[in-house]
Short mmCIF file of C-alpha atoms in Angstrom, two decimals:
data_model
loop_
_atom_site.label_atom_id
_atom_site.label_comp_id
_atom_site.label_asym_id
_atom_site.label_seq_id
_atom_site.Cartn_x
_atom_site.Cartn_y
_atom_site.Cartn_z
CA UNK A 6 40.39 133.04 75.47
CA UNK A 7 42.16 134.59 72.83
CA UNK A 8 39.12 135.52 70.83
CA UNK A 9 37.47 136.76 73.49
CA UNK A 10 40.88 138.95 73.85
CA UNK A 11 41.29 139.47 70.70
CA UNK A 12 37.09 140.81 70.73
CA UNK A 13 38.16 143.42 73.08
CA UNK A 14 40.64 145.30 71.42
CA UNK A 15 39.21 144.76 68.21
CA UNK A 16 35.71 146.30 69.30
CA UNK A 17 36.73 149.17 71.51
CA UNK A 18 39.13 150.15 68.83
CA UNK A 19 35.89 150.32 66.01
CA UNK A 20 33.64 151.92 69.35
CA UNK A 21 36.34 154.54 69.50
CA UNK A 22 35.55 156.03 65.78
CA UNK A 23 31.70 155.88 66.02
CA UNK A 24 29.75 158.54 67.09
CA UNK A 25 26.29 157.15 66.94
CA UNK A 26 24.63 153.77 68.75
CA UNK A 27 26.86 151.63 66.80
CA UNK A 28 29.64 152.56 69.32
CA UNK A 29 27.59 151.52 72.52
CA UNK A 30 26.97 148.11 70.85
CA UNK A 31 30.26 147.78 70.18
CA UNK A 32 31.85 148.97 73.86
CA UNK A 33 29.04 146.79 75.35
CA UNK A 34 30.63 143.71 72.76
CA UNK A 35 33.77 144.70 74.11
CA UNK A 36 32.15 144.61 77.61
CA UNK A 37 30.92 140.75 77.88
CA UNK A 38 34.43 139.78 75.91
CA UNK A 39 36.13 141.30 78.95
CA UNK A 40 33.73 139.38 81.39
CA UNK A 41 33.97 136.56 79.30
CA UNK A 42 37.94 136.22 79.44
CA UNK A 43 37.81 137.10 83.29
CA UNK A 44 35.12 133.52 83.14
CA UNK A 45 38.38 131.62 80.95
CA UNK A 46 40.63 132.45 83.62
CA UNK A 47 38.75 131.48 86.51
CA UNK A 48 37.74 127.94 85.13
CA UNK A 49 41.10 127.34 83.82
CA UNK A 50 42.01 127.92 86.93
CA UNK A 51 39.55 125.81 88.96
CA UNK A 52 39.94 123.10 86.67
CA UNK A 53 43.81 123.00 87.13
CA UNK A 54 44.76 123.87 83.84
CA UNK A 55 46.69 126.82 85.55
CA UNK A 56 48.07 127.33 88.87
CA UNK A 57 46.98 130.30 89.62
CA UNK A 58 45.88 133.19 88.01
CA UNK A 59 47.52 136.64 89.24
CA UNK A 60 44.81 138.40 91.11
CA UNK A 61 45.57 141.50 89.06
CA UNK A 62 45.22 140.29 85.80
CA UNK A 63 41.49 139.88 86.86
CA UNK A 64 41.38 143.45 88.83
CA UNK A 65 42.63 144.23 85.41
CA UNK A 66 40.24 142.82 83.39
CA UNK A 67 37.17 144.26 85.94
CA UNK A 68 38.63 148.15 85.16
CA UNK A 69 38.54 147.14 81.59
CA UNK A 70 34.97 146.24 81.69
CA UNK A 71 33.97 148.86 83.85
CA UNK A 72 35.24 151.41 81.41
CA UNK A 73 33.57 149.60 78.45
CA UNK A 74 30.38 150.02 80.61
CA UNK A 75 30.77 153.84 80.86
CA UNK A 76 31.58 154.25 77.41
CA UNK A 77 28.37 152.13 76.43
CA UNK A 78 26.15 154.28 78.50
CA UNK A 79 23.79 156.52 76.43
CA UNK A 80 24.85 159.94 76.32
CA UNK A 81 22.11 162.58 77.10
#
């Protein structure tokens, strides 16, 4: 979980300075580590290793890669 965190910030920050197809690869990186963490939480979850996971850390994490999808999207 934390690298997958960690793979977020670290790729939408490099994204950010691109201006060629470099930055789509890295928002879409950014993308499945966001989808990835949102996967962590649920099975941590389901396999008891937390309670329960607040609903809008997940709503959260969904805007996140939502955003990361737009940014990724060619640009015409």
């Amino acid at each position: 979980a934390r690298r997958a965190l960690t793979s977020i910030a670290l790729n939408t920050a490099e994204g950010a300075k691109m201006n060629d197809g470099n930055a789509r690869a890295r928002f879409k990186t950014a993308m499945g580590s966001a989808n990835e963490e949102r996967a962590c939480l649920e099975t941590a979850e389901a396999m008891g290793y937390l309670e329960a996971v607040d609903p809008r850390m997940i709503d959260d994490l969904d805007r996140i890669a939502r955003t990361l999808n737009r940014l990724a999207r060619p640009r015409y």
